[in-house]
Tab-separated table of N, CA and C and ligand atoms in Angstrom:
chain	number	residue	atom	x	y	z
A	1	MET	N	0.859	-1.206	0.000
A	1	MET	CA	0.000	0.000	0.000
A	1	MET	C	0.891	1.250	0.000
A	2	ASN	N	0.713	2.107	-0.982
A	2	ASN	CA	1.578	3.294	-1.000
A	2	ASN	C	1.085	4.352	-0.006
A	3	SER	N	1.925	5.325	0.224
A	3	SER	CA	1.607	6.268	1.307
A	3	SER	C	0.416	7.163	0.957
A	4	ASN	N	0.143	7.326	-0.341
A	4	ASN	CA	-1.021	8.132	-0.723
A	4	ASN	C	-2.332	7.486	-0.291
A	5	SER	N	-2.444	6.171	-0.549
A	5	SER	CA	-3.700	5.508	-0.158
A	5	SER	C	-3.810	5.414	1.359
A	6	LYS	N	-2.686	5.298	2.052
A	6	LYS	CA	-2.733	5.309	3.530
A	6	LYS	C	-3.285	6.644	4.025
A	7	ARG	N	-2.794	7.731	3.393
A	7	ARG	CA	-3.262	9.062	3.777
A	7	ARG	C	-4.764	9.198	3.532
A	8	LEU	N	-5.207	8.631	2.417
A	8	LEU	CA	-6.620	8.706	2.049
A	8	LEU	C	-7.490	7.975	3.094
A	9	ILE	N	-7.060	6.788	3.477
A	9	ILE	CA	-7.812	6.004	4.478
A	9	ILE	C	-7.821	6.739	5.814
A	10	PHE	N	-6.655	7.233	6.214
A	10	PHE	CA	-6.544	7.961	7.482
A	10	PHE	C	-7.446	9.197	7.484
A	11	GLY	N	-7.386	9.943	6.386
A	11	GLY	CA	-8.231	11.144	6.249
A	11	GLY	C	-9.706	10.788	6.300
A	12	GLY	N	-10.066	9.703	5.619
A	12	GLY	CA	-11.470	9.256	5.600
A	12	GLY	C	-11.941	8.891	6.997
A	13	LEU	N	-11.074	8.210	7.758
A	13	LEU	CA	-11.451	7.820	9.131
A	13	LEU	C	-11.630	9.051	10.017
A	14	ILE	N	-10.743	10.017	9.854
A	14	ILE	CA	-10.852	11.246	10.662
A	14	ILE	C	-12.147	11.980	10.314
A	15	LEU	N	-12.423	12.059	9.028
A	15	LEU	CA	-13.642	12.741	8.588
A	15	LEU	C	-14.886	12.034	9.148
A	16	SER	N	-14.909	10.700	9.049
A	16	SER	CA	-16.096	9.998	9.556
A	16	SER	C	-16.215	10.146	11.066
A	17	PHE	N	-15.072	10.257	11.768
A	17	PHE	CA	-15.127	10.493	13.213
A	17	PHE	C	-15.862	11.805	13.510
A	18	PHE	N	-15.527	12.864	12.764
A	18	PHE	CA	-16.168	14.156	13.017
A	18	PHE	C	-17.641	14.151	12.620
A	19	VAL	N	-17.949	13.512	11.510
A	19	VAL	CA	-19.353	13.459	11.066
A	19	VAL	C	-20.178	12.688	12.099
A	20	TYR	N	-19.652	11.530	12.542
A	20	TYR	CA	-20.374	10.712	13.513
A	20	TYR	C	-20.543	11.459	14.835
A	21	SER	N	-19.459	12.111	15.302
A	21	SER	CA	-19.542	12.869	16.556
A	21	SER	C	-20.591	13.962	16.468
A	22	TYR	N	-20.642	14.619	15.308
A	22	TYR	CA	-21.638	15.682	15.135
A	22	TYR	C	-23.044	15.131	15.353
A	23	PHE	N	-23.335	13.982	14.749
A	23	PHE	CA	-24.688	13.436	14.890
A	23	PHE	C	-24.963	12.941	16.305
A	24	VAL	N	-23.965	12.330	16.918
A	24	VAL	CA	-24.164	11.812	18.278
A	24	VAL	C	-24.460	12.963	19.252
A	25	TYR	N	-23.728	14.081	19.101
A	25	TYR	CA	-23.889	15.171	20.069
A	25	TYR	C	-25.003	16.149	19.742
A	26	THR	N	-25.593	16.055	18.560
A	26	THR	CA	-26.661	17.010	18.240
A	26	THR	C	-28.028	16.354	18.099
A	27	SER	N	-28.084	15.037	17.896
A	27	SER	CA	-29.401	14.435	17.688
A	27	SER	C	-30.209	14.496	18.977
A	28	GLY	N	-31.451	14.938	18.847
A	28	GLY	CA	-32.349	15.014	20.001
A	28	GLY	C	-32.189	16.265	20.835
A	29	THR	N	-31.217	17.110	20.549
A	29	THR	CA	-31.006	18.285	21.394
A	29	THR	C	-32.052	19.374	21.145
A	30	ASP	N	-32.778	19.273	20.025
A	30	ASP	CA	-33.802	20.284	19.768
A	30	ASP	C	-35.171	19.856	20.298
A	31	ASN	N	-35.223	18.712	20.988
A	31	ASN	CA	-36.508	18.288	21.557
A	31	ASN	C	-36.958	19.263	22.640
A	32	ASP	N	-38.254	19.499	22.701
A	32	ASP	CA	-38.791	20.396	23.716
A	32	ASP	C	-38.869	19.652	25.048
A	33	LYS	N	-37.994	20.008	25.982
A	33	LYS	CA	-37.998	19.331	27.285
A	33	LYS	C	-38.721	20.170	28.346
A	34	GLY	N	-39.448	21.179	27.893
A	34	GLY	CA	-40.286	21.948	28.804
A	34	GLY	C	-39.557	22.914	29.722
A	35	VAL	N	-38.274	23.177	29.470
A	35	VAL	CA	-37.515	24.058	30.367
A	35	VAL	C	-38.188	25.435	30.472
A	36	HIS	N	-38.746	25.905	29.353
A	36	HIS	CA	-39.389	27.221	29.363
A	36	HIS	C	-40.661	27.234	30.227
A	37	LEU	N	-41.116	26.045	30.650
A	37	LEU	CA	-42.324	25.999	31.480
A	37	LEU	C	-42.010	26.003	32.976
A	38	ILE	N	-40.728	26.061	33.317
A	38	ILE	CA	-40.371	26.155	34.735
A	38	ILE	C	-40.483	27.627	35.133
A	39	ASN	N	-41.488	27.944	35.912
A	39	ASN	CA	-41.662	29.323	36.395
A	39	ASN	C	-42.232	29.271	37.815
A	40	GLU	N	-42.520	30.426	38.385
A	40	GLU	CA	-42.991	30.469	39.778
A	40	GLU	C	-44.258	29.633	39.963
A	41	GLN	N	-45.161	29.721	38.971
A	41	GLN	CA	-46.439	29.004	39.079
A	41	GLN	C	-46.225	27.483	39.102
A	42	SER	N	-45.426	26.975	38.149
A	42	SER	CA	-45.237	25.524	38.113
A	42	SER	C	-44.388	25.042	39.293
A	43	LYS	N	-43.522	25.909	39.814
A	43	LYS	CA	-42.739	25.521	41.002
A	43	LYS	C	-43.647	25.380	42.218
A	44	ARG	N	-44.611	26.326	42.349
A	44	ARG	CA	-45.568	26.197	43.462
A	44	ARG	C	-46.424	24.947	43.276
A	45	GLY	N	-46.746	24.640	42.025
A	45	GLY	CA	-47.500	23.413	41.718
A	45	GLY	C	-46.741	22.178	42.155
A	46	LYS	N	-45.447	22.197	41.974
A	46	LYS	CA	-44.632	21.056	42.383
A	46	LYS	C	-44.683	20.881	43.901
A	47	LEU	N	-44.610	22.018	44.630
A	47	LEU	CA	-44.683	21.943	46.094
A	47	LEU	C	-46.033	21.387	46.544
A	48	LEU	N	-47.107	21.840	45.877
A	48	LEU	CA	-48.433	21.312	46.201
A	48	LEU	C	-48.489	19.813	45.931
A	49	PHE	N	-47.922	19.417	44.799
A	49	PHE	CA	-47.897	18.005	44.424
A	49	PHE	C	-47.220	17.185	45.522
A	50	GLN	N	-46.154	17.750	46.093
A	50	GLN	CA	-45.445	17.053	47.168
A	50	GLN	C	-46.225	17.111	48.481
A	51	ASN	N	-46.786	18.312	48.793
A	51	ASN	CA	-47.512	18.462	50.059
A	51	ASN	C	-48.739	17.563	50.132
A	52	TYR	N	-49.459	17.458	49.019
A	52	TYR	CA	-50.668	16.621	49.015
A	52	TYR	C	-50.347	15.160	48.712
A	53	ASN	N	-49.084	14.884	48.527
A	53	ASN	CA	-48.621	13.509	48.314
A	53	ASN	C	-49.367	12.814	47.170
A	54	CYS	N	-49.529	13.518	46.073
A	54	CYS	CA	-50.213	12.957	44.904
A	54	CYS	C	-49.534	11.661	44.463
A	55	THR	N	-48.242	11.588	44.689
A	55	THR	CA	-47.481	10.446	44.218
A	55	THR	C	-47.766	9.168	45.013
A	56	ALA	N	-48.498	9.321	46.137
A	56	ALA	CA	-48.896	8.119	46.882
A	56	ALA	C	-49.820	7.250	46.019
A	57	CYS	N	-50.610	7.898	45.175
A	57	CYS	CA	-51.563	7.158	44.337
A	57	CYS	C	-51.207	7.204	42.852
A	58	HIS	N	-50.445	8.219	42.436
A	58	HIS	CA	-50.157	8.406	41.007
A	58	HIS	C	-48.685	8.190	40.702
A	59	GLN	N	-48.423	7.728	39.485
A	59	GLN	CA	-47.035	7.627	39.040
A	59	GLN	C	-46.712	8.785	38.097
A	60	ILE	N	-45.432	9.203	38.161
A	60	ILE	CA	-44.847	10.084	37.148
A	60	ILE	C	-43.655	9.312	36.611
A	61	TYR	N	-43.533	9.215	35.316
A	61	TYR	CA	-42.512	8.384	34.650
A	61	TYR	C	-42.609	6.931	35.147
A	62	GLY	N	-43.796	6.495	35.527
A	62	GLY	CA	-43.967	5.105	35.966
A	62	GLY	C	-43.629	4.876	37.427
A	63	LEU	N	-43.200	5.943	38.154
A	63	LEU	CA	-42.831	5.757	39.560
A	63	LEU	C	-43.875	6.383	40.473
A	64	GLY	N	-44.293	5.676	41.480
A	64	GLY	CA	-45.285	6.189	42.420
A	64	GLY	C	-46.285	5.108	42.757
A	65	GLY	N	-47.367	5.528	43.437
A	65	GLY	CA	-48.388	4.566	43.820
A	65	GLY	C	-49.215	4.115	42.627
A	66	TYR	N	-49.948	3.029	42.832
A	66	TYR	CA	-50.698	2.449	41.718
A	66	TYR	C	-52.208	2.476	41.909
A	67	MET	N	-52.670	3.295	42.858
A	67	MET	CA	-54.118	3.361	43.027
A	67	MET	C	-54.745	4.169	41.888
A	68	GLY	N	-54.074	5.236	41.490
A	68	GLY	CA	-54.535	6.051	40.363
A	68	GLY	C	-53.634	5.839	39.163
A	69	PRO	N	-54.019	6.421	38.017
A	69	PRO	CA	-53.214	6.229	36.802
A	69	PRO	C	-51.926	7.055	36.781
A	70	ASP	N	-51.034	6.698	35.873
A	70	ASP	CA	-49.823	7.482	35.606
A	70	ASP	C	-50.272	8.818	35.012
A	71	ILE	N	-49.816	9.932	35.588
A	71	ILE	CA	-50.289	11.238	35.096
A	71	ILE	C	-49.176	12.050	34.418
A	72	THR	N	-48.110	11.372	33.984
A	72	THR	CA	-47.026	12.089	33.286
A	72	THR	C	-47.560	12.870	32.085
A	73	ASN	N	-48.414	12.210	31.289
A	73	ASN	CA	-48.865	12.833	30.041
A	73	ASN	C	-50.364	13.109	30.018
A	74	VAL	N	-50.943	13.317	31.201
A	74	VAL	CA	-52.394	13.547	31.232
A	74	VAL	C	-52.769	14.825	30.461
A	75	ILE	N	-51.865	15.789	30.390
A	75	ILE	CA	-52.175	17.063	29.726
A	75	ILE	C	-52.235	16.914	28.198
A	76	SER	N	-51.399	16.044	27.633
A	76	SER	CA	-51.398	15.927	26.165
A	76	SER	C	-52.089	14.662	25.665
A	77	ALA	N	-52.556	13.809	26.590
A	77	ALA	CA	-53.171	12.556	26.157
A	77	ALA	C	-54.456	12.820	25.378
A	78	LYS	N	-54.712	11.922	24.444
A	78	LYS	CA	-55.915	12.051	23.620
A	78	LYS	C	-57.150	12.000	24.525
A	79	ASN	N	-58.105	12.850	24.287
A	79	ASN	CA	-59.355	12.937	25.055
A	79	ASN	C	-59.157	13.351	26.512
A	80	LYS	N	-57.959	13.799	26.872
A	80	LYS	CA	-57.749	14.341	28.218
A	80	LYS	C	-57.246	15.768	28.046
A	81	GLY	N	-56.510	16.325	29.003
A	81	GLY	CA	-56.013	17.689	28.852
A	81	GLY	C	-56.214	18.482	30.117
A	82	PRO	N	-55.863	19.782	30.093
A	82	PRO	CA	-55.931	20.596	31.309
A	82	PRO	C	-57.328	20.680	31.911
A	83	VAL	N	-58.355	20.810	31.072
A	83	VAL	CA	-59.714	20.940	31.609
A	83	VAL	C	-60.145	19.642	32.285
A	84	TYR	N	-59.780	18.536	31.635
A	84	TYR	CA	-60.073	17.203	32.160
A	84	TYR	C	-59.402	17.021	33.525
A	85	ALA	N	-58.083	17.355	33.587
A	85	ALA	CA	-57.328	17.194	34.835
A	85	ALA	C	-57.899	18.106	35.923
A	86	LYS	N	-58.293	19.314	35.511
A	86	LYS	CA	-58.850	20.281	36.455
A	86	LYS	C	-60.101	19.732	37.134
A	87	ALA	N	-60.924	19.029	36.350
A	87	ALA	CA	-62.181	18.492	36.878
A	87	ALA	C	-61.911	17.535	38.048
A	88	PHE	N	-60.855	16.726	37.925
A	88	PHE	CA	-60.526	15.791	39.006
A	88	PHE	C	-60.088	16.553	40.256
A	89	LEU	N	-59.319	17.635	40.030
A	89	LEU	CA	-58.804	18.390	41.165
A	89	LEU	C	-59.895	19.216	41.835
A	90	GLN	N	-60.892	19.639	41.056
A	90	GLN	CA	-61.956	20.462	41.633
A	90	GLN	C	-62.887	19.652	42.527
A	91	GLY	N	-63.207	18.443	42.082
A	91	GLY	CA	-64.233	17.711	42.816
A	91	GLY	C	-63.781	16.420	43.450
A	92	GLY	N	-62.627	15.875	43.045
A	92	GLY	CA	-62.261	14.539	43.481
A	92	GLY	C	-63.191	13.516	42.843
A	93	THR	N	-63.046	12.281	43.214
A	93	THR	CA	-63.951	11.219	42.730
A	93	THR	C	-64.192	10.306	43.919
A	94	PRO	N	-65.042	9.312	43.775
A	94	PRO	CA	-65.214	8.397	44.917
A	94	PRO	C	-63.888	7.771	45.366
A	95	ARG	N	-62.912	7.658	44.452
A	95	ARG	CA	-61.635	7.034	44.825
A	95	ARG	C	-60.516	8.046	45.040
A	96	MET	N	-60.659	9.239	44.434
A	96	MET	CA	-59.624	10.269	44.633
A	96	MET	C	-60.176	11.345	45.560
A	97	PRO	N	-59.450	11.663	46.650
A	97	PRO	CA	-59.986	12.642	47.607
A	97	PRO	C	-60.143	14.035	46.997
A	98	ASN	N	-61.113	14.777	47.503
A	98	ASN	CA	-61.259	16.183	47.151
A	98	ASN	C	-60.373	16.955	48.128
A	99	PHE	N	-59.360	17.626	47.613
A	99	PHE	CA	-58.421	18.320	48.510
A	99	PHE	C	-58.887	19.737	48.846
A	100	HIS	N	-60.074	20.116	48.356
A	100	HIS	CA	-60.619	21.465	48.574
A	100	HIS	C	-59.595	22.538	48.203
A	101	LEU	N	-59.043	22.407	47.013
A	101	LEU	CA	-58.047	23.362	46.517
A	101	LEU	C	-58.764	24.594	45.979
A	102	ASN	N	-58.119	25.763	46.105
A	102	ASN	CA	-58.712	26.935	45.466
A	102	ASN	C	-58.243	27.022	44.006
A	103	GLU	N	-58.847	27.932	43.250
A	103	GLU	CA	-58.565	28.043	41.806
A	103	GLU	C	-57.075	28.249	41.536
A	104	LYS	N	-56.433	29.076	42.379
A	104	LYS	CA	-55.016	29.389	42.194
A	104	LYS	C	-54.171	28.121	42.342
A	105	GLU	N	-54.480	27.335	43.357
A	105	GLU	CA	-53.716	26.102	43.594
A	105	GLU	C	-53.931	25.107	42.455
A	106	ILE	N	-55.171	25.040	41.978
A	106	ILE	CA	-55.458	24.114	40.870
A	106	ILE	C	-54.659	24.529	39.633
A	107	ASP	N	-54.646	25.831	39.340
A	107	ASP	CA	-53.888	26.313	38.181
A	107	ASP	C	-52.395	26.025	38.344
A	108	GLU	N	-51.896	26.114	39.578
A	108	GLU	CA	-50.484	25.826	39.819
A	108	GLU	C	-50.178	24.345	39.573
A	109	LEU	N	-51.088	23.486	40.043
A	109	LEU	CA	-50.892	22.050	39.810
A	109	LEU	C	-50.956	21.733	38.318
A	110	ILE	N	-51.861	22.382	37.610
A	110	ILE	CA	-51.983	22.155	36.157
A	110	ILE	C	-50.708	22.650	35.462
A	111	ALA	N	-50.163	23.788	35.926
A	111	ALA	CA	-48.915	24.304	35.341
A	111	ALA	C	-47.787	23.296	35.544
A	112	TYR	N	-47.754	22.681	36.717
A	112	TYR	CA	-46.724	21.680	37.005
A	112	TYR	C	-46.915	20.447	36.108
A	113	LEU	N	-48.173	19.998	35.998
A	113	LEU	CA	-48.445	18.821	35.155
A	113	LEU	C	-48.131	19.125	33.684
A	114	THR	N	-48.338	20.378	33.261
A	114	THR	CA	-48.033	20.774	31.878
A	114	THR	C	-46.527	20.707	31.639
A	115	TYR	N	-45.770	21.109	32.644
A	115	TYR	CA	-44.303	21.006	32.546
A	115	TYR	C	-43.874	19.536	32.484
A	116	ILE	N	-44.402	18.736	33.423
A	116	ILE	CA	-44.058	17.307	33.471
A	116	ILE	C	-44.346	16.630	32.134
A	117	ASP	N	-45.463	17.025	31.541
A	117	ASP	CA	-45.896	16.427	30.279
A	117	ASP	C	-44.822	16.547	29.195
A	118	LYS	N	-44.066	17.643	29.240
A	118	LYS	CA	-43.048	17.888	28.205
A	118	LYS	C	-41.727	17.186	28.501
A	119	THR	N	-41.581	16.667	29.733
A	119	THR	CA	-40.272	16.151	30.116
A	119	THR	C	-40.062	14.680	29.758
A	120	GLY	N	-41.116	13.995	29.381
A	120	GLY	CA	-40.931	12.589	29.052
A	120	GLY	C	-42.227	11.929	28.660
A	121	ILE	N	-42.132	10.657	28.336
A	121	ILE	CA	-43.315	9.902	27.925
A	121	ILE	C	-43.449	8.699	28.840
A	122	SER	N	-44.626	8.553	29.415
A	122	SER	CA	-44.848	7.400	30.285
A	122	SER	C	-46.338	7.081	30.324
A	123	PRO	N	-46.739	5.843	30.245
A	123	PRO	CA	-45.879	4.699	29.958
A	123	PRO	C	-45.517	4.667	28.472
A	124	ILE	N	-44.366	4.109	28.157
A	124	ILE	CA	-43.982	3.967	26.751
A	124	ILE	C	-44.787	2.808	26.179
A	125	ILE	N	-45.623	3.122	25.232
A	125	ILE	CA	-46.542	2.104	24.724
A	125	ILE	C	-45.884	1.307	23.603
A	126	ASP	N	-45.239	2.010	22.694
A	126	ASP	CA	-44.701	1.340	21.527
A	126	ASP	C	-43.351	1.966	21.199
A	127	PHE	N	-42.344	1.170	20.988
A	127	PHE	CA	-41.043	1.750	20.677
A	127	PHE	C	-40.422	1.071	19.471
A	128	LYS	N	-39.451	1.725	18.910
A	128	LYS	CA	-38.734	1.144	17.765
A	128	LYS	C	-37.237	1.348	17.967
A	129	ILE	N	-36.459	0.510	17.334
A	129	ILE	CA	-35.003	0.656	17.387
A	129	ILE	C	-34.599	1.460	16.151
A	130	ASN	N	-33.966	2.610	16.358
A	130	ASN	CA	-33.547	3.459	15.250
A	130	ASN	C	-32.363	2.847	14.506
A	131	TYR	N	-32.085	3.389	13.334
A	131	TYR	CA	-30.991	2.854	12.500
A	131	TYR	C	-29.640	2.924	13.211
A	132	ASP	N	-29.503	3.901	14.161
A	132	ASP	CA	-28.213	4.032	14.845
A	132	ASP	C	-28.174	3.304	16.185
A	133	GLY	N	-29.191	2.462	16.430
A	133	GLY	CA	-29.165	1.647	17.644
A	133	GLY	C	-29.843	2.273	18.834
A	134	THR	N	-30.272	3.558	18.736
A	134	THR	CA	-30.970	4.175	19.855
A	134	THR	C	-32.438	3.746	19.818
A	135	VAL	N	-33.116	3.910	20.952
A	135	VAL	CA	-34.518	3.502	21.034
A	135	VAL	C	-35.396	4.730	20.999
A	136	GLY	N	-36.418	4.700	20.165
A	136	GLY	CA	-37.323	5.847	20.062
A	136	GLY	C	-38.761	5.387	20.136
A	137	GLN	N	-39.641	6.365	20.238
A	137	GLN	CA	-41.060	6.043	20.297
A	137	GLN	C	-41.624	6.001	18.884
A	138	LYS	N	-42.506	5.058	18.620
A	138	LYS	CA	-43.104	4.926	17.279
A	138	LYS	C	-44.052	6.069	17.002
B	1	LIG	C1	-55.899	8.466	47.491
B	1	LIG	C2	-55.323	8.354	46.176
B	1	LIG	C3	-55.165	9.594	45.329
B	1	LIG	C4	-54.506	10.771	45.632
B	1	LIG	C5	-53.762	11.118	46.924
B	1	LIG	C6	-54.586	11.585	44.463
B	1	LIG	N1	-55.295	10.956	43.480
B	1	LIG	FE1	-55.604	11.663	41.580
B	1	LIG	N2	-56.692	9.977	41.155
B	1	LIG	C7	-56.850	8.890	42.000
B	1	LIG	C8	-57.610	7.872	41.307
B	1	LIG	C9	-57.992	6.507	41.869
B	1	LIG	C10	-57.904	8.389	40.019
B	1	LIG	C11	-58.695	7.722	38.897
B	1	LIG	C12	-60.107	8.243	38.940
B	1	LIG	C13	-60.992	7.332	39.705
B	1	LIG	O1	-60.871	6.121	39.547
B	1	LIG	O2	-61.814	7.827	40.477
B	1	LIG	C14	-57.306	9.714	39.952
B	1	LIG	C15	-57.351	10.553	38.848
B	1	LIG	C16	-56.595	11.687	38.692
B	1	LIG	C17	-56.441	12.415	37.461
B	1	LIG	C18	-57.005	12.016	36.110
B	1	LIG	C19	-56.006	11.039	35.490
B	1	LIG	C20	-56.445	10.346	34.233
B	1	LIG	O3	-55.554	10.054	33.411
B	1	LIG	O4	-57.629	10.053	34.084
B	1	LIG	C21	-55.607	13.473	37.719
B	1	LIG	C22	-55.107	14.540	36.734
B	1	LIG	C23	-55.256	13.408	39.118
B	1	LIG	N3	-55.880	12.299	39.672
B	1	LIG	C24	-54.416	14.311	39.750
B	1	LIG	C25	-54.090	14.246	41.089
B	1	LIG	C26	-53.270	15.226	41.767
B	1	LIG	C27	-52.621	16.437	41.103
B	1	LIG	C28	-53.193	14.834	43.059
B	1	LIG	C29	-52.549	15.563	44.204
B	1	LIG	C30	-53.053	16.897	44.487
B	1	LIG	C31	-53.926	13.582	43.190
B	1	LIG	N4	-54.465	13.271	41.985
B	1	LIG	C32	-54.017	12.848	44.372
B	1	LIG	C33	-56.378	8.758	43.281
B	1	LIG	C34	-55.647	9.733	43.962
């Protein structure tokens, strides 16, 4: 092998290293992770979520109690949403206690749930293996 073809192979490997690194470090970075939704209102919602121990019955990202459903994506789920979630918080149900929250507290909890909704998907219903070996949602 002459030194020209060695240089060509070496150059090609270096180039592919940079191209591959570019894709590894930039793929998925433009996903909306809800950072812009962290504000005073959603922070107070988080405190309420902790004070009322919602997680005793509900899961976020699949973690928590199992008496109620996973509420990670209740805000964006089909046929659900903020108004739907609000109804549960306003009145409770025979199985979920009525916490007698005021409108401000309910809006804070909804703001928190709206933020959570953007941070992940749970439960993962269907997934696929991407061409580069990473796992994504179908
Ligand atoms: C004692 C258990 C319990 C606690 C504590 C509880 N919930 Fe629930 N929640 C439930 C159950 C059970 C349901 C399902 C509705 C039903 O079966 O009555 C539910 C339903 C919901 C729903 C609708 C979910 C869906 O996908 O249909 C939301 C939103 C919700 N709860 C939010 C909250 C929040 C926020 C808190 C804390 C302030 C909370 N819950 C505390 C038991 C609980």
